[in-house]
Amino acid sequence: MDSRTPQIIPNVTFERERGVHAIQVTHDVAHAVMAIDSEAYPTHAAGVQFLLRALNDAQIPLFLIKLHRTAITAGLAGVYLPKLEEAMAREGIRVKTRRDLSLIIVKAALMRETSGVMVQISDALVAAKANLFQTGDSHNSVQCLIEADRTDAALNELCKTFHLEASAVIESPLTEERAR
């Protein structure tokens, strides 16, 4: 072969990866619904601010935070649940919690350009009979908080839906250090 003849290099691509390429799962996650008593504060914003300040003072890291008309909901590492319940009781804030959850994060390099991915995720979770407690999304992921006892079934359905091998599932513990 002449040295000037171009060689074909197999399995090299310059195309950016599209579509779902990984699923991350975190166990021992909790969910909290913290009530905002509208009669106790001059404005709704004051109630939200009071609640968020109490969480900050207790140094409780949260994720999947949602502001509602009468409550704030959020996910947190299970290890922080007693600390959250104690802080809310100290401030007189009603809270409902649940600890037996897992956080599943479906990852794609260009999630916002991936058509129909939310419906596919939803259909997979329904097929796995996994109740969904909270969701979130970003430019490269969709986060789903589900019942821990349905995690394996949900992962199987998601892998099947997105044609992923089991090796695409990444176990990611949510330790106290990582939660900070």
CSV table of C-alpha atoms in Angstrom, one decimal:
chain,number,residue,atom,x,y,z
A,1,MET,CA,0.0,0.0,0.0
A,2,ASP,CA,1.3,3.4,-0.9
A,3,SER,CA,1.9,5.8,2.0
A,4,ARG,CA,-0.1,8.4,0.2
A,5,THR,CA,-3.2,6.2,0.1
A,6,PRO,CA,-5.7,7.3,2.9
A,7,GLN,CA,-6.3,4.6,5.5
A,8,ILE,CA,-9.8,4.0,6.8
A,9,ILE,CA,-9.8,4.0,10.6
A,10,PRO,CA,-12.7,1.8,11.9
A,11,ASN,CA,-15.1,2.9,14.7
A,12,VAL,CA,-14.1,6.5,14.7
A,13,THR,CA,-16.9,9.0,14.7
A,14,PHE,CA,-16.9,12.8,15.0
A,15,GLU,CA,-20.7,12.9,15.5
A,16,ARG,CA,-21.8,14.0,18.9
A,17,GLU,CA,-23.6,11.2,20.7
A,18,ARG,CA,-27.4,11.7,20.6
A,19,GLY,CA,-30.1,10.1,22.5
A,20,VAL,CA,-30.1,8.4,25.9
A,21,HIS,CA,-26.7,7.0,26.7
A,22,ALA,CA,-26.8,6.3,30.5
A,23,ILE,CA,-29.0,5.9,33.5
A,24,GLN,CA,-27.8,6.9,37.0
A,25,VAL,CA,-29.5,5.6,40.1
A,26,THR,CA,-29.2,6.8,43.6
A,27,HIS,CA,-30.7,4.8,46.5
A,28,ASP,CA,-31.9,6.0,50.0
A,29,VAL,CA,-33.5,9.2,48.9
A,30,ALA,CA,-36.3,10.9,50.8
A,31,HIS,CA,-39.0,13.3,49.7
A,32,ALA,CA,-40.5,16.0,51.9
A,33,VAL,CA,-43.7,18.1,51.6
A,34,MET,CA,-43.3,21.2,53.9
A,35,ALA,CA,-46.4,23.2,54.4
A,36,ILE,CA,-46.5,26.9,54.3
A,37,ASP,CA,-49.2,28.2,56.7
A,38,SER,CA,-50.5,31.3,54.8
A,39,GLU,CA,-52.1,32.7,57.9
A,40,ALA,CA,-48.9,32.8,59.8
A,41,TYR,CA,-47.0,35.1,57.5
A,42,PRO,CA,-47.9,38.5,56.0
A,43,THR,CA,-47.3,37.2,52.4
A,44,HIS,CA,-46.8,33.9,50.7
A,45,ALA,CA,-43.2,35.0,49.8
A,46,ALA,CA,-42.5,35.6,53.5
A,47,GLY,CA,-43.6,32.1,54.3
A,48,VAL,CA,-41.4,30.6,51.6
A,49,GLN,CA,-38.5,32.7,52.8
A,50,PHE,CA,-39.0,31.6,56.4
A,51,LEU,CA,-39.1,28.0,55.4
A,52,LEU,CA,-36.0,28.2,53.2
A,53,ARG,CA,-34.1,30.1,55.8
A,54,ALA,CA,-34.9,27.3,58.4
A,55,LEU,CA,-33.6,24.7,55.9
A,56,ASN,CA,-30.5,26.7,55.3
A,57,ASP,CA,-29.8,27.3,59.0
A,58,ALA,CA,-30.1,23.5,59.6
A,59,GLN,CA,-27.7,22.9,56.7
A,60,ILE,CA,-30.0,20.5,54.9
A,61,PRO,CA,-29.1,20.1,51.2
A,62,LEU,CA,-32.1,19.7,48.9
A,63,PHE,CA,-32.7,18.9,45.2
A,64,LEU,CA,-35.8,18.7,43.0
A,65,ILE,CA,-37.1,21.7,44.8
A,66,LYS,CA,-40.6,22.8,43.8
A,67,LEU,CA,-42.6,25.8,45.1
A,68,HIS,CA,-46.3,25.2,45.3
A,69,ARG,CA,-49.2,27.5,46.5
A,70,THR,CA,-49.3,25.9,50.0
A,71,ALA,CA,-46.1,24.0,50.3
A,72,ILE,CA,-42.5,23.4,49.1
A,73,THR,CA,-41.5,19.9,48.0
A,74,ALA,CA,-38.0,18.6,47.7
A,75,GLY,CA,-35.8,15.5,47.6
A,76,LEU,CA,-33.0,14.9,50.0
A,77,ALA,CA,-30.5,12.2,51.0
A,78,GLY,CA,-32.1,9.8,53.5
A,79,VAL,CA,-29.5,10.5,56.0
A,80,TYR,CA,-30.8,14.1,56.4
A,81,LEU,CA,-34.4,13.1,57.1
A,82,PRO,CA,-34.2,13.2,60.9
A,83,LYS,CA,-32.4,16.5,60.8
A,84,LEU,CA,-35.1,17.9,58.5
A,85,GLU,CA,-37.9,16.7,60.7
A,86,GLU,CA,-36.2,18.1,63.8
A,87,ALA,CA,-35.7,21.5,62.1
A,88,MET,CA,-39.3,21.7,60.8
A,89,ALA,CA,-40.7,20.7,64.3
A,90,ARG,CA,-38.5,23.4,65.9
A,91,GLU,CA,-39.9,26.1,63.6
A,92,GLY,CA,-43.5,24.8,63.8
A,93,ILE,CA,-43.6,23.8,60.1
A,94,ARG,CA,-45.8,20.8,59.2
A,95,VAL,CA,-43.9,18.3,57.1
A,96,LYS,CA,-44.8,14.9,55.5
A,97,THR,CA,-41.9,12.8,54.5
A,98,ARG,CA,-41.1,9.5,52.8
A,99,ARG,CA,-37.7,7.8,52.8
A,100,ASP,CA,-38.1,4.7,50.7
A,101,LEU,CA,-37.3,6.2,47.3
A,102,SER,CA,-34.7,6.1,44.6
A,103,LEU,CA,-33.6,8.8,42.2
A,104,ILE,CA,-33.3,7.7,38.6
A,105,ILE,CA,-31.5,10.1,36.2
A,106,VAL,CA,-31.8,9.5,32.5
A,107,LYS,CA,-28.9,11.1,30.7
A,108,ALA,CA,-28.5,12.2,27.1
A,109,ALA,CA,-25.9,14.6,25.6
A,110,LEU,CA,-28.6,16.6,23.8
A,111,MET,CA,-31.7,15.9,25.9
A,112,ARG,CA,-33.7,18.9,24.6
A,113,GLU,CA,-33.1,17.8,21.1
A,114,THR,CA,-34.2,14.2,21.8
A,115,SER,CA,-37.8,14.0,20.6
A,116,GLY,CA,-40.4,12.2,22.8
A,117,VAL,CA,-38.0,11.2,25.6
A,118,MET,CA,-40.3,12.4,28.4
A,119,VAL,CA,-43.1,10.2,27.1
A,120,GLN,CA,-40.8,7.2,26.7
A,121,ILE,CA,-39.5,7.6,30.3
A,122,SER,CA,-43.1,8.0,31.6
A,123,ASP,CA,-44.3,4.9,29.6
A,124,ALA,CA,-41.3,2.9,31.0
A,125,LEU,CA,-42.1,3.8,34.6
A,126,VAL,CA,-45.8,3.0,34.1
A,127,ALA,CA,-44.8,-0.4,32.7
A,128,ALA,CA,-42.6,-0.9,35.7
A,129,LYS,CA,-45.5,0.1,38.0
A,130,ALA,CA,-43.2,2.7,39.6
A,131,ASN,CA,-45.1,5.6,41.2
A,132,LEU,CA,-43.4,8.9,40.4
A,133,PHE,CA,-43.1,11.4,43.3
A,134,GLN,CA,-41.1,14.2,41.8
A,135,THR,CA,-39.4,15.1,38.5
A,136,GLY,CA,-36.8,17.5,37.2
A,137,ASP,CA,-34.9,18.1,34.1
A,138,SER,CA,-31.9,19.9,32.7
A,139,HIS,CA,-30.2,20.2,29.3
A,140,ASN,CA,-28.7,16.7,29.6
A,141,SER,CA,-30.9,14.8,32.0
A,142,VAL,CA,-34.4,13.9,33.3
A,143,GLN,CA,-34.6,13.1,37.0
A,144,CYS,CA,-37.3,10.9,38.4
A,145,LEU,CA,-38.0,10.2,42.1
A,146,ILE,CA,-39.7,6.8,42.4
A,147,GLU,CA,-40.4,4.1,45.0
A,148,ALA,CA,-37.3,2.2,45.9
A,149,ASP,CA,-38.9,-1.2,45.6
A,150,ARG,CA,-39.7,-0.6,41.9
A,151,THR,CA,-36.1,0.6,41.0
A,152,ASP,CA,-35.0,-2.7,39.4
A,153,ALA,CA,-38.1,-3.0,37.3
A,154,ALA,CA,-37.9,0.7,36.3
A,155,LEU,CA,-34.2,0.3,35.3
A,156,ASN,CA,-35.1,-2.8,33.2
A,157,GLU,CA,-37.9,-1.0,31.4
A,158,LEU,CA,-35.8,2.1,30.8
A,159,CYS,CA,-32.9,0.0,29.4
A,160,LYS,CA,-35.3,-1.8,27.2
A,161,THR,CA,-36.9,1.4,26.0
A,162,PHE,CA,-33.6,3.1,25.2
A,163,HIS,CA,-31.8,0.0,23.9
A,164,LEU,CA,-29.1,0.2,26.7
A,165,GLU,CA,-27.0,-2.6,28.1
A,166,ALA,CA,-27.0,-3.1,31.9
A,167,SER,CA,-23.5,-1.5,31.9
A,168,ALA,CA,-25.1,1.8,31.0
A,169,VAL,CA,-26.6,1.9,34.5
A,170,ILE,CA,-24.5,3.8,37.0
A,171,GLU,CA,-25.0,3.3,40.7
A,172,SER,CA,-24.4,6.6,42.5
A,173,PRO,CA,-24.7,6.6,46.3
A,174,LEU,CA,-25.9,9.8,47.9
A,175,THR,CA,-23.7,10.0,50.9
A,176,GLU,CA,-23.7,12.9,53.4
A,177,GLU,CA,-20.4,14.2,51.8
A,178,ARG,CA,-21.8,14.2,48.3
A,179,ALA,CA,-25.1,15.8,49.3
A,180,ARG,CA,-23.2,18.9,50.4
